[in-house]
PDB file of N, CA and C in Angstrom:
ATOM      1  N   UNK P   1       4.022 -13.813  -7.006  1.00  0.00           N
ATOM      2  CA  UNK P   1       3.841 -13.340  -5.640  1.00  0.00           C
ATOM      3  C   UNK P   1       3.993 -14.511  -4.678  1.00  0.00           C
ATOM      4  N   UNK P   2       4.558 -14.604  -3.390  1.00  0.00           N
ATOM      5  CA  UNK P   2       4.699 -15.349  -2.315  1.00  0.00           C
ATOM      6  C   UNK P   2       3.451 -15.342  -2.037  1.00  0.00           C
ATOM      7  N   UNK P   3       3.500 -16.536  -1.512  1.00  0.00           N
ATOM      8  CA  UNK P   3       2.192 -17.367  -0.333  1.00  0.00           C
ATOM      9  C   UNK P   3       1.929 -16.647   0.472  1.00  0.00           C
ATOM     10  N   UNK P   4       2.807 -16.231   1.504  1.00  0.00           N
ATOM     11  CA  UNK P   4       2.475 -15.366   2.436  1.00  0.00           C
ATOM     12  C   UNK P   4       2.927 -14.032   2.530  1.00  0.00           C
ATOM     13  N   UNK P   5       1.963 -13.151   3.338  1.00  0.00           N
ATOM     14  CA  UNK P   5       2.561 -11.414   2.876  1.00  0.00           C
ATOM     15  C   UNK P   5       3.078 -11.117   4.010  1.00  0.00           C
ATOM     16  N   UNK P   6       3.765 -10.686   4.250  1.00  0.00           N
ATOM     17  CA  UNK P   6       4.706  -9.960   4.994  1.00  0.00           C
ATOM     18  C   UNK P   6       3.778  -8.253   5.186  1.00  0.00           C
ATOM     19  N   UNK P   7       3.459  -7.493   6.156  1.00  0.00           N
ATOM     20  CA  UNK P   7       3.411  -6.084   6.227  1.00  0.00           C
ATOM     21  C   UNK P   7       4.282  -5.771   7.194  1.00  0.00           C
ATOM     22  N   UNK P   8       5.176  -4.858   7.082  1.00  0.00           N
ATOM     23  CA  UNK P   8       6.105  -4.233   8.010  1.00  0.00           C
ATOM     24  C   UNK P   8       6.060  -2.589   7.600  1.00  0.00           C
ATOM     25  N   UNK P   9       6.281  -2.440   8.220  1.00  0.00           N
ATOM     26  CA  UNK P   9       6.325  -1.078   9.114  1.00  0.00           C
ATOM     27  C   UNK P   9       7.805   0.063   8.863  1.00  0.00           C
ATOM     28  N   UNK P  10       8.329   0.702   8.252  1.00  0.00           N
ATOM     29  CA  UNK P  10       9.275   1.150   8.429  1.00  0.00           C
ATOM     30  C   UNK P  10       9.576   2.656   7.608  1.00  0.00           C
ATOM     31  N   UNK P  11      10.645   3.417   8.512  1.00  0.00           N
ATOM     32  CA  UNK P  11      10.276   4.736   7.838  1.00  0.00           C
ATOM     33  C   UNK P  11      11.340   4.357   6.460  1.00  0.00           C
ATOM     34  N   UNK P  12      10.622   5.393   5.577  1.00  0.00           N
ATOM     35  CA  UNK P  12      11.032   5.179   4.377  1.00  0.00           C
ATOM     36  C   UNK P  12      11.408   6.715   3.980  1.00  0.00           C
ATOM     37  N   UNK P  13      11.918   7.504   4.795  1.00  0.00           N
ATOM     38  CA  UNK P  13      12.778   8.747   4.096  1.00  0.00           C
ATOM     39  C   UNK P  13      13.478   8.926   3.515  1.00  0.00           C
ATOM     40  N   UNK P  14      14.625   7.656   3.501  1.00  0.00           N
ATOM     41  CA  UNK P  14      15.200   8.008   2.447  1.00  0.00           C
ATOM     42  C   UNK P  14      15.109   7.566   1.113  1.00  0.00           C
ATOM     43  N   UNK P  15      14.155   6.543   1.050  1.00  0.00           N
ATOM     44  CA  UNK P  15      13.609   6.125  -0.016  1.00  0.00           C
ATOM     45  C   UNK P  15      13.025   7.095  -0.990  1.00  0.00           C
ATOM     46  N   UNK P  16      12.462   8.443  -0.102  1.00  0.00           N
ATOM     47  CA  UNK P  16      11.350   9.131  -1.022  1.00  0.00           C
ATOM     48  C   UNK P  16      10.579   8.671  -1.102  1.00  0.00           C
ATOM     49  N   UNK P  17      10.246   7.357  -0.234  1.00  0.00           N
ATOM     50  CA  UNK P  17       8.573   6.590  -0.767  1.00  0.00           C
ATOM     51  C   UNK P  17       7.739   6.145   0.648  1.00  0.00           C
ATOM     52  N   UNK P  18       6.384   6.464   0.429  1.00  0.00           N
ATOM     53  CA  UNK P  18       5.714   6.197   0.969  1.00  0.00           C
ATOM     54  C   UNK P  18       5.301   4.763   2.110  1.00  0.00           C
ATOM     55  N   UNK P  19       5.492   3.872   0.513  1.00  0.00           N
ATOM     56  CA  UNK P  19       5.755   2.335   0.679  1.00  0.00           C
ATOM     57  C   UNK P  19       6.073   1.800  -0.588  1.00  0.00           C
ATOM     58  N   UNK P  20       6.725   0.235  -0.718  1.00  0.00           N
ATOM     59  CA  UNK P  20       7.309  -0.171  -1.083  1.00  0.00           C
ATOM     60  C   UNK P  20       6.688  -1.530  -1.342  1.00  0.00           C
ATOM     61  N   UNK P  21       6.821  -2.427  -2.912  1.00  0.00           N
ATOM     62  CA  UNK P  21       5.867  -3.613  -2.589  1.00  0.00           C
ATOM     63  C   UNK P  21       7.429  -3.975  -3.028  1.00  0.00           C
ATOM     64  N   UNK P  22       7.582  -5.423  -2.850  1.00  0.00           N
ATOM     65  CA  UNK P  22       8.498  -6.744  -3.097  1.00  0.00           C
ATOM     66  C   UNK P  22       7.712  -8.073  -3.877  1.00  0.00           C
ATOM     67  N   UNK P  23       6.833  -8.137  -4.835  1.00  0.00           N
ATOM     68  CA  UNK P  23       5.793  -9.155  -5.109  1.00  0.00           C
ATOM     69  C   UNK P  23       6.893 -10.951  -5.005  1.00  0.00           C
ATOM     70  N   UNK P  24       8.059 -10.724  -5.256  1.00  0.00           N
ATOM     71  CA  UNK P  24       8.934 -11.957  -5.445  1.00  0.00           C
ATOM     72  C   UNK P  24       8.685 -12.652  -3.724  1.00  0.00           C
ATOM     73  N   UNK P  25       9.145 -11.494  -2.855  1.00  0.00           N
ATOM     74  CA  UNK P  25       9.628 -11.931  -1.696  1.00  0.00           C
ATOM     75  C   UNK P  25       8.257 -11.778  -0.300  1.00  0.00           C
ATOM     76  N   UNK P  26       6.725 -11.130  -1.153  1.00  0.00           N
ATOM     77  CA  UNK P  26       5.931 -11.028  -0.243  1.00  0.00           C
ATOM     78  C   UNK P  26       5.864 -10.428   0.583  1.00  0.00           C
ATOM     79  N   UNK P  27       6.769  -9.210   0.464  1.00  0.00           N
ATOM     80  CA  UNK P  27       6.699  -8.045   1.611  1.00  0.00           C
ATOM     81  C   UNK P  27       6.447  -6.602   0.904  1.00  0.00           C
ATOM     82  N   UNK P  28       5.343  -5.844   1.800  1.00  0.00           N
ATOM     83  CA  UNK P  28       5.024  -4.768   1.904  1.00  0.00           C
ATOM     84  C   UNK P  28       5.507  -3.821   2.876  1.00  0.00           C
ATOM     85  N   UNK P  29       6.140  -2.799   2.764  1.00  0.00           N
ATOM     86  CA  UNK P  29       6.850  -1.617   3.626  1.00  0.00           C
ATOM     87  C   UNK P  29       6.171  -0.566   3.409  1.00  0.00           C
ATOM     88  N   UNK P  30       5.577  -0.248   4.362  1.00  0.00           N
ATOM     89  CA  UNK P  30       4.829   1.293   4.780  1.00  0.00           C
ATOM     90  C   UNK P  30       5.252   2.071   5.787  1.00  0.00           C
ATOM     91  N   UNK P  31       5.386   3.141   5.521  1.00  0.00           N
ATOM     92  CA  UNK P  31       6.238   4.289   6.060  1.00  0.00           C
ATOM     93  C   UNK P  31       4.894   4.761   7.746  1.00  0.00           C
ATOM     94  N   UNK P  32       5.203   4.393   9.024  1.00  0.00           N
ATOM     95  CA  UNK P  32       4.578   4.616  10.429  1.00  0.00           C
ATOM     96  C   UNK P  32       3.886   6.170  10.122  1.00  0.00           C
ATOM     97  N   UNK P  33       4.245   7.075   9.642  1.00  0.00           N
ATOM     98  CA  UNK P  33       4.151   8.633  10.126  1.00  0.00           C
ATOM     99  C   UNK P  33       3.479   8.918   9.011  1.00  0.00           C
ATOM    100  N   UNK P  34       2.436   8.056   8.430  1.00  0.00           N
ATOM    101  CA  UNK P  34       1.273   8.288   7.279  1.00  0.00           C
ATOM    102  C   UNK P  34       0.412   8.918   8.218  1.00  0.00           C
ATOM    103  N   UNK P  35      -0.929   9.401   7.671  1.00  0.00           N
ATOM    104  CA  UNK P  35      -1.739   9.698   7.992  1.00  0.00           C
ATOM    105  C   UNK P  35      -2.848   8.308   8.150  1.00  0.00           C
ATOM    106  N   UNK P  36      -3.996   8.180   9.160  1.00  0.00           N
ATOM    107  CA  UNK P  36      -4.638   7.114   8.432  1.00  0.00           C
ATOM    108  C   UNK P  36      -4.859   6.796   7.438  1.00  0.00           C
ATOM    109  N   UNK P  37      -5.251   8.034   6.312  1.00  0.00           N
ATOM    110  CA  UNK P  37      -6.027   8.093   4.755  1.00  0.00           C
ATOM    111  C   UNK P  37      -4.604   7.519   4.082  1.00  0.00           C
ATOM    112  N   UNK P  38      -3.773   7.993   4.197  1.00  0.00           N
ATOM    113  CA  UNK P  38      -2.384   7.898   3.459  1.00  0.00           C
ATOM    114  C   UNK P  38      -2.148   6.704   3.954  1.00  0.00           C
ATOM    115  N   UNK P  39      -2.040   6.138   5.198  1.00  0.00           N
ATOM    116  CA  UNK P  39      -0.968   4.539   5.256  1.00  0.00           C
ATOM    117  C   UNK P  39      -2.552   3.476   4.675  1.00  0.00           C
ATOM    118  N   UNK P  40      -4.012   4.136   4.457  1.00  0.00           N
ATOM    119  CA  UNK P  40      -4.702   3.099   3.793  1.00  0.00           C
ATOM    120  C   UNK P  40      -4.261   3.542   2.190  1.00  0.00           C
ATOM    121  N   UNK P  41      -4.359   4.322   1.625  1.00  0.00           N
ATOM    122  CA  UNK P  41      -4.144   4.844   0.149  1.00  0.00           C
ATOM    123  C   UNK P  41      -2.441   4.009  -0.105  1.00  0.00           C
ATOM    124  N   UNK P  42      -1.777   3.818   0.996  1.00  0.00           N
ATOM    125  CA  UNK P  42      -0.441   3.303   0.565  1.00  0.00           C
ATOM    126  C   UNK P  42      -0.415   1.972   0.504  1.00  0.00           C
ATOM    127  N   UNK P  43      -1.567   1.444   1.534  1.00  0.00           N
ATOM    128  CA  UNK P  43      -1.469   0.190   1.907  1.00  0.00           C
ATOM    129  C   UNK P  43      -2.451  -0.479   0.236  1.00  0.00           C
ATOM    130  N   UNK P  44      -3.273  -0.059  -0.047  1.00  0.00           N
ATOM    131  CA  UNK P  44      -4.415  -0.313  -1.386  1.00  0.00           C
ATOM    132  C   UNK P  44      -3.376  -0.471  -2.722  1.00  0.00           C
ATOM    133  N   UNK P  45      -2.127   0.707  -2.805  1.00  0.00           N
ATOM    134  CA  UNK P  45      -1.093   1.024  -3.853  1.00  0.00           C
ATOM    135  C   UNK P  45      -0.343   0.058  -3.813  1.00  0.00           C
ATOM    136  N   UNK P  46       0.496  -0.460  -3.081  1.00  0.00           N
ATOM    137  CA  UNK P  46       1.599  -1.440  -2.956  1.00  0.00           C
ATOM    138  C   UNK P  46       0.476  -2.856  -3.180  1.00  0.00           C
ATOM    139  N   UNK P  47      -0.606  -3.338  -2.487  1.00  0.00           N
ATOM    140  CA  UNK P  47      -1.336  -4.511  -2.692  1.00  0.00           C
ATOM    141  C   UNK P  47      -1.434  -4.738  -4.367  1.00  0.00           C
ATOM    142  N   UNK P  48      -2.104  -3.794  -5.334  1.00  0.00           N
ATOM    143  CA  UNK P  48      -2.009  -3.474  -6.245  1.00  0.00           C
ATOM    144  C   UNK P  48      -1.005  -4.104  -6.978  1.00  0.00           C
ATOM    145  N   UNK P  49       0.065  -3.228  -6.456  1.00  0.00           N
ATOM    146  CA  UNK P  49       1.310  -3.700  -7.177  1.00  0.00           C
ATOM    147  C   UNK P  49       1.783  -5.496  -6.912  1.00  0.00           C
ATOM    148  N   UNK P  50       1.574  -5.615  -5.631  1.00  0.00           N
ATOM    149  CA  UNK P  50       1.492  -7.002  -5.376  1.00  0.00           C
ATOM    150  C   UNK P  50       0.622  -8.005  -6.145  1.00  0.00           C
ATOM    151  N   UNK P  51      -0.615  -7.508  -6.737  1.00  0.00           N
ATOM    152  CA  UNK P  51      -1.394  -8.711  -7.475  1.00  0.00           C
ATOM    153  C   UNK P  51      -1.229  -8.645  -8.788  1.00  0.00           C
ATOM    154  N   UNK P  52      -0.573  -7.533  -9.164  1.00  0.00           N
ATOM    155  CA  UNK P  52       0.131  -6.818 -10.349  1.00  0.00           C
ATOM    156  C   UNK P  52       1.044  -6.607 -10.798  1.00  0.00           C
ATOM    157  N   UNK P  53       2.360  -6.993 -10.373  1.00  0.00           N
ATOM    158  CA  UNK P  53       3.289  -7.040 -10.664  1.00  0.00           C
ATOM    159  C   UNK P  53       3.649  -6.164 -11.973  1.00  0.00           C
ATOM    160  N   UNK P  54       3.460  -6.574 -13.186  1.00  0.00           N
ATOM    161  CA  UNK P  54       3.151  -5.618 -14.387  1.00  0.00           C
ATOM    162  C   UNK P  54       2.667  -4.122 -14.873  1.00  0.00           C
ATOM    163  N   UNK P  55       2.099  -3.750 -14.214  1.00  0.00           N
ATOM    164  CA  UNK P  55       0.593  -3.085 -14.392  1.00  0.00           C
ATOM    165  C   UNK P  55       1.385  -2.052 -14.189  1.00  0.00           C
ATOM    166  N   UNK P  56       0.884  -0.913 -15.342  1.00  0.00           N
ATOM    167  CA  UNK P  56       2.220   0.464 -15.487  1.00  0.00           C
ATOM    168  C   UNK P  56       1.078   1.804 -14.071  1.00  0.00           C
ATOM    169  N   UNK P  57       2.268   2.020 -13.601  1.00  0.00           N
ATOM    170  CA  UNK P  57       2.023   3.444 -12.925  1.00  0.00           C
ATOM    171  C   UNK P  57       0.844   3.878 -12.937  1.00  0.00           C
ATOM    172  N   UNK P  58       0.587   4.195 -13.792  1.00  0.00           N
ATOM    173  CA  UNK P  58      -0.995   5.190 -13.719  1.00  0.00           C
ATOM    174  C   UNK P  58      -2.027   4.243 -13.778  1.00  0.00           C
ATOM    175  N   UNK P  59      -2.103   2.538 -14.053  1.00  0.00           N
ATOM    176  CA  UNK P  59      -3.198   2.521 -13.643  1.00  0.00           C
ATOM    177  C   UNK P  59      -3.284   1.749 -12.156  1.00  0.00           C
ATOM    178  N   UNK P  60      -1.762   1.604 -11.587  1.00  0.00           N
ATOM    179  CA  UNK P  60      -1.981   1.491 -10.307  1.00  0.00           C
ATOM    180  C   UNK P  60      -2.291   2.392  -9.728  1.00  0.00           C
ATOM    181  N   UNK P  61      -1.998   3.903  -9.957  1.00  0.00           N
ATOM    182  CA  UNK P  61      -2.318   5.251  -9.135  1.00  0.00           C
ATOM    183  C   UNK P  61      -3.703   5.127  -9.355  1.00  0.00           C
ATOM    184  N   UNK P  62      -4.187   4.639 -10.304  1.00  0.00           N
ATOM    185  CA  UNK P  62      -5.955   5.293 -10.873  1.00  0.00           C
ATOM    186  C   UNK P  62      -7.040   3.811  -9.571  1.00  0.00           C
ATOM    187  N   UNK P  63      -6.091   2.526  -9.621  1.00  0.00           N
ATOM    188  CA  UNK P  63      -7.017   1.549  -8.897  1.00  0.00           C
ATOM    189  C   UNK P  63      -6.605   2.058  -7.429  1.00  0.00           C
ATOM    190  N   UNK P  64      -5.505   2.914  -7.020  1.00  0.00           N
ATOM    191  CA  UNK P  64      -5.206   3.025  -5.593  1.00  0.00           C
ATOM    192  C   UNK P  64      -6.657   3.930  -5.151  1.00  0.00           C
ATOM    193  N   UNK P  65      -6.739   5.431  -6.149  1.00  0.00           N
ATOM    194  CA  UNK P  65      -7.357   6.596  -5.989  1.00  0.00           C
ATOM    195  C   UNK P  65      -8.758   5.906  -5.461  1.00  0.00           C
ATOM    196  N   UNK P  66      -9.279   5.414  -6.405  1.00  0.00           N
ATOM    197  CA  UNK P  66     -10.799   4.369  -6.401  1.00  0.00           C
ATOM    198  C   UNK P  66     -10.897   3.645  -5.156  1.00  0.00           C
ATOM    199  N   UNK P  67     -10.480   2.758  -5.207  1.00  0.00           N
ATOM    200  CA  UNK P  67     -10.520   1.577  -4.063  1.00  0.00           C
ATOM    201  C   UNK P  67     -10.146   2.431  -2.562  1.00  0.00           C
ATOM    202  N   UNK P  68      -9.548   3.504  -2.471  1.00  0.00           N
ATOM    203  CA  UNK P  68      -9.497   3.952  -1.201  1.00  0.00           C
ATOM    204  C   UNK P  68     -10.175   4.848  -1.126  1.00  0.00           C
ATOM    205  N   UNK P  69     -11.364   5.597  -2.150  1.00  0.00           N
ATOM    206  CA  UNK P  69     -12.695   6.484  -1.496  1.00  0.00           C
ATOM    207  C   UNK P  69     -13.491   5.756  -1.197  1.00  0.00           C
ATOM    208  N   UNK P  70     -13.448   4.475  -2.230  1.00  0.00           N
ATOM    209  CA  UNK P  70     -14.965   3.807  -1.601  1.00  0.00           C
ATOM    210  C   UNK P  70     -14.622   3.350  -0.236  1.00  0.00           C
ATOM    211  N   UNK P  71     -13.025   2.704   0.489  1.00  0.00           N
ATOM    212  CA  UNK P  71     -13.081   2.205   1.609  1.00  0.00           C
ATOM    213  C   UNK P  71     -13.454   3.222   2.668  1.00  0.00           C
ATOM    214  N   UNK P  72     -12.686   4.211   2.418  1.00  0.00           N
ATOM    215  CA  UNK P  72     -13.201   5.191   3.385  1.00  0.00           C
ATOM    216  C   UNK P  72     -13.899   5.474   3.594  1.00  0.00           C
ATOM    217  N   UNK P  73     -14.971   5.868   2.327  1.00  0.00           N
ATOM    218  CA  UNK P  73     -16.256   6.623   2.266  1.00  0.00           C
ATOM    219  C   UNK P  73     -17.483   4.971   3.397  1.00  0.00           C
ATOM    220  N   UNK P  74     -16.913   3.557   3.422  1.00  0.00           N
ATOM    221  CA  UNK P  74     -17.325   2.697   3.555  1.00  0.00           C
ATOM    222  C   UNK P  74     -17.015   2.607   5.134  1.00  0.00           C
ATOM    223  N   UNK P  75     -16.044   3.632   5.702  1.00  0.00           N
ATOM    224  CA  UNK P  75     -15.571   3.412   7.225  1.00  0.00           C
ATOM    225  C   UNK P  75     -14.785   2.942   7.532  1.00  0.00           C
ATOM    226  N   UNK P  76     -14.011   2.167   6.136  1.00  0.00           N
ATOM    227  CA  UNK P  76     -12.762   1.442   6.843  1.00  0.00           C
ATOM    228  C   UNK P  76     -11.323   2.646   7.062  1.00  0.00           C
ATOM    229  N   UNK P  77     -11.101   2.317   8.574  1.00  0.00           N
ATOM    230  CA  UNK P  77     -10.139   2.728   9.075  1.00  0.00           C
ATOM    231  C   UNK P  77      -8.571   1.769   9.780  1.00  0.00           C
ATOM    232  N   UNK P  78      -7.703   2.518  10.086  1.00  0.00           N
ATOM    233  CA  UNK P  78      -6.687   1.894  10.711  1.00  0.00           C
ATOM    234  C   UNK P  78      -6.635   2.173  12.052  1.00  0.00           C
ATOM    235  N   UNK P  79      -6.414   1.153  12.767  1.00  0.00           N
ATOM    236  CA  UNK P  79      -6.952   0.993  14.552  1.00  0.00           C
ATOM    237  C   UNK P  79      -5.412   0.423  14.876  1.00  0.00           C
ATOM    238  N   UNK P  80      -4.985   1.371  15.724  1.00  0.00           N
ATOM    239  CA  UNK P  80      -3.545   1.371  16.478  1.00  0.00           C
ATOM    240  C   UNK P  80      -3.853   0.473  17.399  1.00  0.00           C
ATOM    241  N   UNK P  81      -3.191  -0.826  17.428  1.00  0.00           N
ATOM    242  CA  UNK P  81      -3.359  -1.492  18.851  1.00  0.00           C
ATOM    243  C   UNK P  81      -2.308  -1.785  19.693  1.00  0.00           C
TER     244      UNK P  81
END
């Protein structure tokens, strides 16, 4: 993984994907027209994949599912500025 992370912003329709991690190049792509719950559940999934590089599908889906009830259930939200 790169030193520094990159988050950008971009629609991803034709991707079919939500968001997108890059762990080589340190960038994360999340699709604007999420929901809050969804661009945090996307944003938790791709990080994942970022400290994980390896780590098969389901148990990134299973650490995304987890880590984004407790944030929520904890108040963390996304604040448009």
């Amino acid at each position: 993984m790169a030193k520094k992370l990159i988050l950008k912003e971009r629609k991803l329709g034709r991707e079919r994907a939500s968001g997108q991690a890059y762990p080589d190049d340190g960038l994360i792509e999340i699709d604007p027209r999420l929901t809050p719950r969804q661009w945090l559940s996307t944003l938790i999934h791709e990080a994942v994949h970022m400290a994980f590089p390896e780590a098969p599908e389901p148990s990134v889906a299973k650490a995304e599912r987890v880590i984004t009830a407790i944030l929520w259930r904890a108040g963390i939200r996304r604040i448009h500025q």
